[in-house]
Amino acid sequence: MGNEVEHNETGRRSAGPGARAKQRRAMWLGAAAGVVIVSAVLVGWSVADQILPGMAGVVALSAALDIAIAFGAAAVLTLVVWAVLRRRVRWFSLYLWVVSAGLILLSTRGAGTSATAWYLTVASAVVGASLVGAGAGMLLCRDTSRMPRRPIAVSAVGILVFCLPGSWLVAGGQPAPSADAVVAGVDGGAPGPLAVETAVYGSGTDRRAPYDSAGVDLRTEPVDASAIVSGWDDRRVRHWGFDADRFPLNAQVWYPVSDLPAPLVLIVHGNSSAATASEAGFGYLGRYLASHGFVVAALDENFLNTGPLDRSGGLGGVDHARGWLILEHLKVWQDWAGEPGHRLGSRVDMSRIGLAGHSRGGEAITTADELNAGAEAPGFAIRSLFALAPTEGLYEPQAVRSADTDYVVLQGAQDADVIGFGGLDQWARVAVGDGVAGLKGAVIVEGLNHAQFNSRWGSYDIGNGLPKHFIDTGRLVSAKQQQHIAAAWALATFRATLGDDPAARAALITALTAPRDADRPRSARRAITSGTTPAAEVTSAGDGEFQEVPLPLRGAPGAEIVHSVRWEAGDAAPTVTARFPGGVDLGVARLVFDAGSRLQPVDVRIRVTDTAGRTATLPAAVRVGGPLDTEYLRWEWMQPVAATQPLPQTYAVEVSPEVMHAAGVNPTAVSSVDLVFPADTAGSVLLGPIGLRPE
């Protein structure tokens, strides 16, 4: 074979044209094989994470269709290149086909929490696998006749490139902060004194345990949601066993062993895989509240959740249906309560109803509250809502508003799913005043995420396969601790709003108020209560910038309008004045204001002025805390949104009558209160409502 080996001018052996052609073929075949292997691993990992009981066939079919589409589209591209460049690129065309298919397939699998990190990972994986495969192909080529330095070098570079994303996953991150599970004297980890029993109600014809004939203790009639939900096709009928006109009313119940009628709390789960049985993930909360004297039902709305059946189009009207179903459950409880001696109905006080919801369930409870207030609605006595990381704006045609129901929202600062803190928009729309809701509160806590509120959702908020590992779970408190925190806030809320206990209500309001000396807050807390006298006018003086802006949340501007105060070092001290025309009695009230620094903590001085123009300055400043740490990915560059979030917190300041008397100020005729910011350093502060809260 004379063309296999040639001798160059120095007499050293070199590969001839035939050998070089074989090496090129081996190189492109190896590169293609490398891409096939890495694509198969990444796609298989993603698919495996989506397989749940009853869904394996649907997931496998969906993945097969994705693969067929990707290779079909890549074939078209390859044929175009082949037609343009002809046979000179025969083996390269094979590689191009495989790479194009791999890129199409991987880029459409879902980037999880960070498109930037995922596309860089895909690029590194494809380039690295190509180089490793090319080097391996050349090494395995039989015509390599001397020390294979070039193939080894190519493979080594490929390994380095391929392993780059791995360095992102094993490095980075911060330790989780500590978080308190004791709220308003309530320990979320300590069960109450009452024994708890359980029950299950439902159709009894469901294919899923425990709502089948063997599992239900009490049977309920299905309800017709066909006028609300669209897109419920034959595939869903075959999978679930019912059509949209026969939605089941299923729930798991926990109730205390007690002779006294107890408040009723319904819990609504959020949107995870339809096969997850998400209502069971709130068993911890149901048992805990029941041990403290509440009858609790966790509702099954899993058939409205997303899954592989949504590939060809999802359902319409789902988020309306989530709220509507809550009222249908309450109708069942109302009927049971009218039956003397009923196993469950005799245990509930239907004049004290609370709703709790997580994620889409957190929006569903506000939807139910609004539907309940309609002209033809049943008018159930829903007195309070407790939302865990609720979604916002999914219910159509307009945003939900509440005007006569207490509302408390708890959100995790490391939420990687509902990244915009949507519950704060709902919080802003809750009206508080005479004749309407008496309390609205908001809490955002560092170290809490989205998924761990539900014990069946795991620790990763979003993503399948590799992308979910961009999330830095090291920043999170344990799932158990997060659930204890949720339980503590839930019990504190329902005791205060359903228990007719003034002391519990006062304790909750105190818990919703920020400490006035925290340099580095681990949570943001806000509260507005009925009876609070808002300032009639808020103005500013001094240098700097003072304007009204939407509250800047991570995802988009929020629904709440706040004041933004900015100044530079050396400016005349910026002062914000809250006016109370005619004078108010500060001796029987506390000054309350919402503030949060965008930069470092800021010491704010309080100055009061009476109707005669006399002034007094409080001796101690209020330290307004800086922004929360809201980074949830392993590296800040991965974040699609800001890694910190400035949020106003509620500060309550008792103005001592002795201080005012010493300065000659009449505490019963205070006409204005000044917030005086320091002039020696630059600052930027967000200000919410300013008012006087009765003691």
PDB file of N, CA and C in Angstrom, residues 629-682:
ATOM      1  N   ASP A 629     -30.847  39.047  51.276  1.00  0.00           N
ATOM      2  CA  ASP A 629     -30.115  38.198  50.333  1.00  0.00           C
ATOM      3  C   ASP A 629     -31.132  37.295  49.648  1.00  0.00           C
ATOM      4  N   THR A 630     -31.328  37.500  48.352  1.00  0.00           N
ATOM      5  CA  THR A 630     -32.304  36.695  47.611  1.00  0.00           C
ATOM      6  C   THR A 630     -31.645  35.849  46.524  1.00  0.00           C
ATOM      7  N   GLU A 631     -30.337  35.636  46.637  1.00  0.00           N
ATOM      8  CA  GLU A 631     -29.648  34.792  45.655  1.00  0.00           C
ATOM      9  C   GLU A 631     -30.027  33.333  45.899  1.00  0.00           C
ATOM     10  N   TYR A 632     -30.369  32.636  44.846  1.00  0.00           N
ATOM     11  CA  TYR A 632     -30.786  31.241  45.000  1.00  0.00           C
ATOM     12  C   TYR A 632     -30.007  30.278  44.114  1.00  0.00           C
ATOM     13  N   LEU A 633     -29.131  30.795  43.258  1.00  0.00           N
ATOM     14  CA  LEU A 633     -28.303  29.938  42.418  1.00  0.00           C
ATOM     15  C   LEU A 633     -26.874  29.907  42.947  1.00  0.00           C
ATOM     16  N   ARG A 634     -26.074  28.999  42.424  1.00  0.00           N
ATOM     17  CA  ARG A 634     -24.738  28.780  42.975  1.00  0.00           C
ATOM     18  C   ARG A 634     -23.800  29.950  42.727  1.00  0.00           C
ATOM     19  N   TRP A 635     -24.024  30.682  41.651  1.00  0.00           N
ATOM     20  CA  TRP A 635     -23.186  31.829  41.330  1.00  0.00           C
ATOM     21  C   TRP A 635     -24.088  32.990  40.943  1.00  0.00           C
ATOM     22  N   GLU A 636     -23.684  34.185  41.332  1.00  0.00           N
ATOM     23  CA  GLU A 636     -24.523  35.351  41.057  1.00  0.00           C
ATOM     24  C   GLU A 636     -24.703  35.578  39.560  1.00  0.00           C
ATOM     25  N   TRP A 637     -23.685  35.252  38.740  1.00  0.00           N
ATOM     26  CA  TRP A 637     -23.811  35.484  37.305  1.00  0.00           C
ATOM     27  C   TRP A 637     -24.891  34.615  36.672  1.00  0.00           C
ATOM     28  N   MET A 638     -25.269  33.537  37.357  1.00  0.00           N
ATOM     29  CA  MET A 638     -26.343  32.696  36.831  1.00  0.00           C
ATOM     30  C   MET A 638     -27.724  33.328  37.024  1.00  0.00           C
ATOM     31  N   GLN A 639     -27.839  34.222  37.984  1.00  0.00           N
ATOM     32  CA  GLN A 639     -29.140  34.757  38.377  1.00  0.00           C
ATOM     33  C   GLN A 639     -29.805  35.516  37.227  1.00  0.00           C
ATOM     34  N   PRO A 640     -31.052  35.198  36.894  1.00  0.00           N
ATOM     35  CA  PRO A 640     -31.783  36.005  35.912  1.00  0.00           C
ATOM     36  C   PRO A 640     -32.368  37.270  36.516  1.00  0.00           C
ATOM     37  N   VAL A 641     -32.351  37.361  37.837  1.00  0.00           N
ATOM     38  CA  VAL A 641     -32.862  38.537  38.546  1.00  0.00           C
ATOM     39  C   VAL A 641     -31.830  38.943  39.597  1.00  0.00           C
ATOM     40  N   ALA A 642     -32.085  40.065  40.260  1.00  0.00           N
ATOM     41  CA  ALA A 642     -31.138  40.594  41.236  1.00  0.00           C
ATOM     42  C   ALA A 642     -30.926  39.606  42.380  1.00  0.00           C
ATOM     43  N   ALA A 643     -29.713  39.634  42.931  1.00  0.00           N
ATOM     44  CA  ALA A 643     -29.354  38.726  44.020  1.00  0.00           C
ATOM     45  C   ALA A 643     -29.679  39.310  45.387  1.00  0.00           C
ATOM     46  N   THR A 644     -30.146  40.548  45.436  1.00  0.00           N
ATOM     47  CA  THR A 644     -30.612  41.153  46.684  1.00  0.00           C
ATOM     48  C   THR A 644     -31.956  41.822  46.419  1.00  0.00           C
ATOM     49  N   GLN A 645     -32.738  42.002  47.479  1.00  0.00           N
ATOM     50  CA  GLN A 645     -34.059  42.607  47.342  1.00  0.00           C
ATOM     51  C   GLN A 645     -34.305  43.578  48.492  1.00  0.00           C
ATOM     52  N   PRO A 646     -34.308  44.885  48.207  1.00  0.00           N
ATOM     53  CA  PRO A 646     -34.705  45.828  49.254  1.00  0.00           C
ATOM     54  C   PRO A 646     -36.217  45.784  49.437  1.00  0.00           C
ATOM     55  N   LEU A 647     -36.658  45.692  50.668  1.00  0.00           N
ATOM     56  CA  LEU A 647     -38.086  45.637  50.957  1.00  0.00           C
ATOM     57  C   LEU A 647     -38.397  46.496  52.174  1.00  0.00           C
ATOM     58  N   PRO A 648     -39.444  47.294  52.098  1.00  0.00           N
ATOM     59  CA  PRO A 648     -39.857  48.015  53.305  1.00  0.00           C
ATOM     60  C   PRO A 648     -40.269  47.041  54.401  1.00  0.00           C
ATOM     61  N   GLN A 649     -39.923  47.387  55.624  1.00  0.00           N
ATOM     62  CA  GLN A 649     -40.394  46.659  56.794  1.00  0.00           C
ATOM     63  C   GLN A 649     -41.176  47.618  57.676  1.00  0.00           C
ATOM     64  N   THR A 650     -42.069  47.069  58.471  1.00  0.00           N
ATOM     65  CA  THR A 650     -42.864  47.898  59.370  1.00  0.00           C
ATOM     66  C   THR A 650     -42.110  48.116  60.671  1.00  0.00           C
ATOM     67  N   TYR A 651     -41.898  49.370  61.014  1.00  0.00           N
ATOM     68  CA  TYR A 651     -41.263  49.752  62.275  1.00  0.00           C
ATOM     69  C   TYR A 651     -42.312  50.450  63.140  1.00  0.00           C
ATOM     70  N   ALA A 652     -42.404  50.022  64.377  1.00  0.00           N
ATOM     71  CA  ALA A 652     -43.338  50.626  65.332  1.00  0.00           C
ATOM     72  C   ALA A 652     -42.531  51.341  66.408  1.00  0.00           C
ATOM     73  N   VAL A 653     -42.795  52.623  66.593  1.00  0.00           N
ATOM     74  CA  VAL A 653     -42.001  53.448  67.496  1.00  0.00           C
ATOM     75  C   VAL A 653     -42.915  54.052  68.554  1.00  0.00           C
ATOM     76  N   GLU A 654     -42.621  53.755  69.799  1.00  0.00           N
ATOM     77  CA  GLU A 654     -43.356  54.376  70.903  1.00  0.00           C
ATOM     78  C   GLU A 654     -42.694  55.709  71.238  1.00  0.00           C
ATOM     79  N   VAL A 655     -43.457  56.776  71.114  1.00  0.00           N
ATOM     80  CA  VAL A 655     -42.950  58.117  71.408  1.00  0.00           C
ATOM     81  C   VAL A 655     -43.333  58.448  72.848  1.00  0.00           C
ATOM     82  N   SER A 656     -42.341  58.526  73.711  1.00  0.00           N
ATOM     83  CA  SER A 656     -42.591  58.722  75.138  1.00  0.00           C
ATOM     84  C   SER A 656     -43.209  60.093  75.406  1.00  0.00           C
ATOM     85  N   PRO A 657     -44.349  60.139  76.118  1.00  0.00           N
ATOM     86  CA  PRO A 657     -44.918  61.442  76.493  1.00  0.00           C
ATOM     87  C   PRO A 657     -43.939  62.277  77.312  1.00  0.00           C
ATOM     88  N   GLU A 658     -43.087  61.615  78.122  1.00  0.00           N
ATOM     89  CA  GLU A 658     -42.125  62.360  78.933  1.00  0.00           C
ATOM     90  C   GLU A 658     -41.152  63.134  78.048  1.00  0.00           C
ATOM     91  N   VAL A 659     -40.702  62.500  76.947  1.00  0.00           N
ATOM     92  CA  VAL A 659     -39.796  63.194  76.024  1.00  0.00           C
ATOM     93  C   VAL A 659     -40.481  64.411  75.430  1.00  0.00           C
ATOM     94  N   MET A 660     -41.747  64.246  75.042  1.00  0.00           N
ATOM     95  CA  MET A 660     -42.461  65.374  74.447  1.00  0.00           C
ATOM     96  C   MET A 660     -42.718  66.466  75.475  1.00  0.00           C
ATOM     97  N   HIS A 661     -43.112  66.078  76.694  1.00  0.00           N
ATOM     98  CA  HIS A 661     -43.346  67.081  77.737  1.00  0.00           C
ATOM     99  C   HIS A 661     -42.073  67.855  78.040  1.00  0.00           C
ATOM    100  N   ALA A 662     -40.931  67.148  78.067  1.00  0.00           N
ATOM    101  CA  ALA A 662     -39.664  67.820  78.377  1.00  0.00           C
ATOM    102  C   ALA A 662     -39.321  68.877  77.341  1.00  0.00           C
ATOM    103  N   ALA A 663     -39.769  68.671  76.100  1.00  0.00           N
ATOM    104  CA  ALA A 663     -39.497  69.653  75.040  1.00  0.00           C
ATOM    105  C   ALA A 663     -40.643  70.638  74.872  1.00  0.00           C
ATOM    106  N   GLY A 664     -41.648  70.536  75.737  1.00  0.00           N
ATOM    107  CA  GLY A 664     -42.780  71.449  75.647  1.00  0.00           C
ATOM    108  C   GLY A 664     -43.790  71.085  74.585  1.00  0.00           C
ATOM    109  N   VAL A 665     -43.717  69.862  74.068  1.00  0.00           N
ATOM    110  CA  VAL A 665     -44.628  69.432  73.007  1.00  0.00           C
ATOM    111  C   VAL A 665     -45.878  68.823  73.629  1.00  0.00           C
ATOM    112  N   ASN A 666     -47.034  69.175  73.084  1.00  0.00           N
ATOM    113  CA  ASN A 666     -48.299  68.624  73.549  1.00  0.00           C
ATOM    114  C   ASN A 666     -48.519  67.276  72.873  1.00  0.00           C
ATOM    115  N   PRO A 667     -48.429  66.147  73.586  1.00  0.00           N
ATOM    116  CA  PRO A 667     -48.544  64.825  72.945  1.00  0.00           C
ATOM    117  C   PRO A 667     -49.939  64.543  72.412  1.00  0.00           C
ATOM    118  N   THR A 668     -50.946  65.305  72.840  1.00  0.00           N
ATOM    119  CA  THR A 668     -52.312  65.077  72.358  1.00  0.00           C
ATOM    120  C   THR A 668     -52.645  65.901  71.122  1.00  0.00           C
ATOM    121  N   ALA A 669     -51.694  66.696  70.649  1.00  0.00           N
ATOM    122  CA  ALA A 669     -51.965  67.567  69.496  1.00  0.00           C
ATOM    123  C   ALA A 669     -50.773  67.563  68.538  1.00  0.00           C
ATOM    124  N   VAL A 670     -50.336  66.374  68.160  1.00  0.00           N
ATOM    125  CA  VAL A 670     -49.198  66.253  67.241  1.00  0.00           C
ATOM    126  C   VAL A 670     -49.700  66.444  65.810  1.00  0.00           C
ATOM    127  N   SER A 671     -49.104  67.387  65.094  1.00  0.00           N
ATOM    128  CA  SER A 671     -49.554  67.711  63.735  1.00  0.00           C
ATOM    129  C   SER A 671     -48.682  67.102  62.646  1.00  0.00           C
ATOM    130  N   SER A 672     -47.439  66.734  62.987  1.00  0.00           N
ATOM    131  CA  SER A 672     -46.572  66.138  61.968  1.00  0.00           C
ATOM    132  C   SER A 672     -45.470  65.326  62.625  1.00  0.00           C
ATOM    133  N   VAL A 673     -44.958  64.380  61.876  1.00  0.00           N
ATOM    134  CA  VAL A 673     -43.818  63.568  62.299  1.00  0.00           C
ATOM    135  C   VAL A 673     -42.799  63.598  61.167  1.00  0.00           C
ATOM    136  N   ASP A 674     -41.538  63.895  61.515  1.00  0.00           N
ATOM    137  CA  ASP A 674     -40.459  63.936  60.530  1.00  0.00           C
ATOM    138  C   ASP A 674     -39.577  62.702  60.656  1.00  0.00           C
ATOM    139  N   LEU A 675     -39.215  62.122  59.531  1.00  0.00           N
ATOM    140  CA  LEU A 675     -38.170  61.106  59.460  1.00  0.00           C
ATOM    141  C   LEU A 675     -36.941  61.791  58.888  1.00  0.00           C
ATOM    142  N   VAL A 676     -35.901  61.927  59.700  1.00  0.00           N
ATOM    143  CA  VAL A 676     -34.707  62.678  59.310  1.00  0.00           C
ATOM    144  C   VAL A 676     -33.588  61.687  59.006  1.00  0.00           C
ATOM    145  N   PHE A 677     -33.105  61.706  57.774  1.00  0.00           N
ATOM    146  CA  PHE A 677     -32.072  60.772  57.333  1.00  0.00           C
ATOM    147  C   PHE A 677     -30.693  61.402  57.463  1.00  0.00           C
ATOM    148  N   PRO A 678     -29.649  60.595  57.673  1.00  0.00           N
ATOM    149  CA  PRO A 678     -28.304  61.140  57.894  1.00  0.00           C
ATOM    150  C   PRO A 678     -27.744  61.774  56.624  1.00  0.00           C
ATOM    151  N   ALA A 679     -27.011  62.877  56.807  1.00  0.00           N
ATOM    152  CA  ALA A 679     -26.444  63.591  55.663  1.00  0.00           C
ATOM    153  C   ALA A 679     -24.987  63.233  55.416  1.00  0.00           C
ATOM    154  N   ASP A 680     -24.350  62.490  56.334  1.00  0.00           N
ATOM    155  CA  ASP A 680     -22.912  62.240  56.194  1.00  0.00           C
ATOM    156  C   ASP A 680     -22.588  61.110  55.220  1.00  0.00           C
ATOM    157  N   THR A 681     -23.561  60.263  54.884  1.00  0.00           N
ATOM    158  CA  THR A 681     -23.327  59.183  53.919  1.00  0.00           C
ATOM    159  C   THR A 681     -24.458  59.161  52.896  1.00  0.00           C
ATOM    160  N   ALA A 682     -24.139  58.694  51.696  1.00  0.00           N
ATOM    161  CA  ALA A 682     -25.165  58.563  50.666  1.00  0.00           C
ATOM    162  C   ALA A 682     -26.149  57.467  51.066  1.00  0.00           C
TER     163      ALA A 682
END
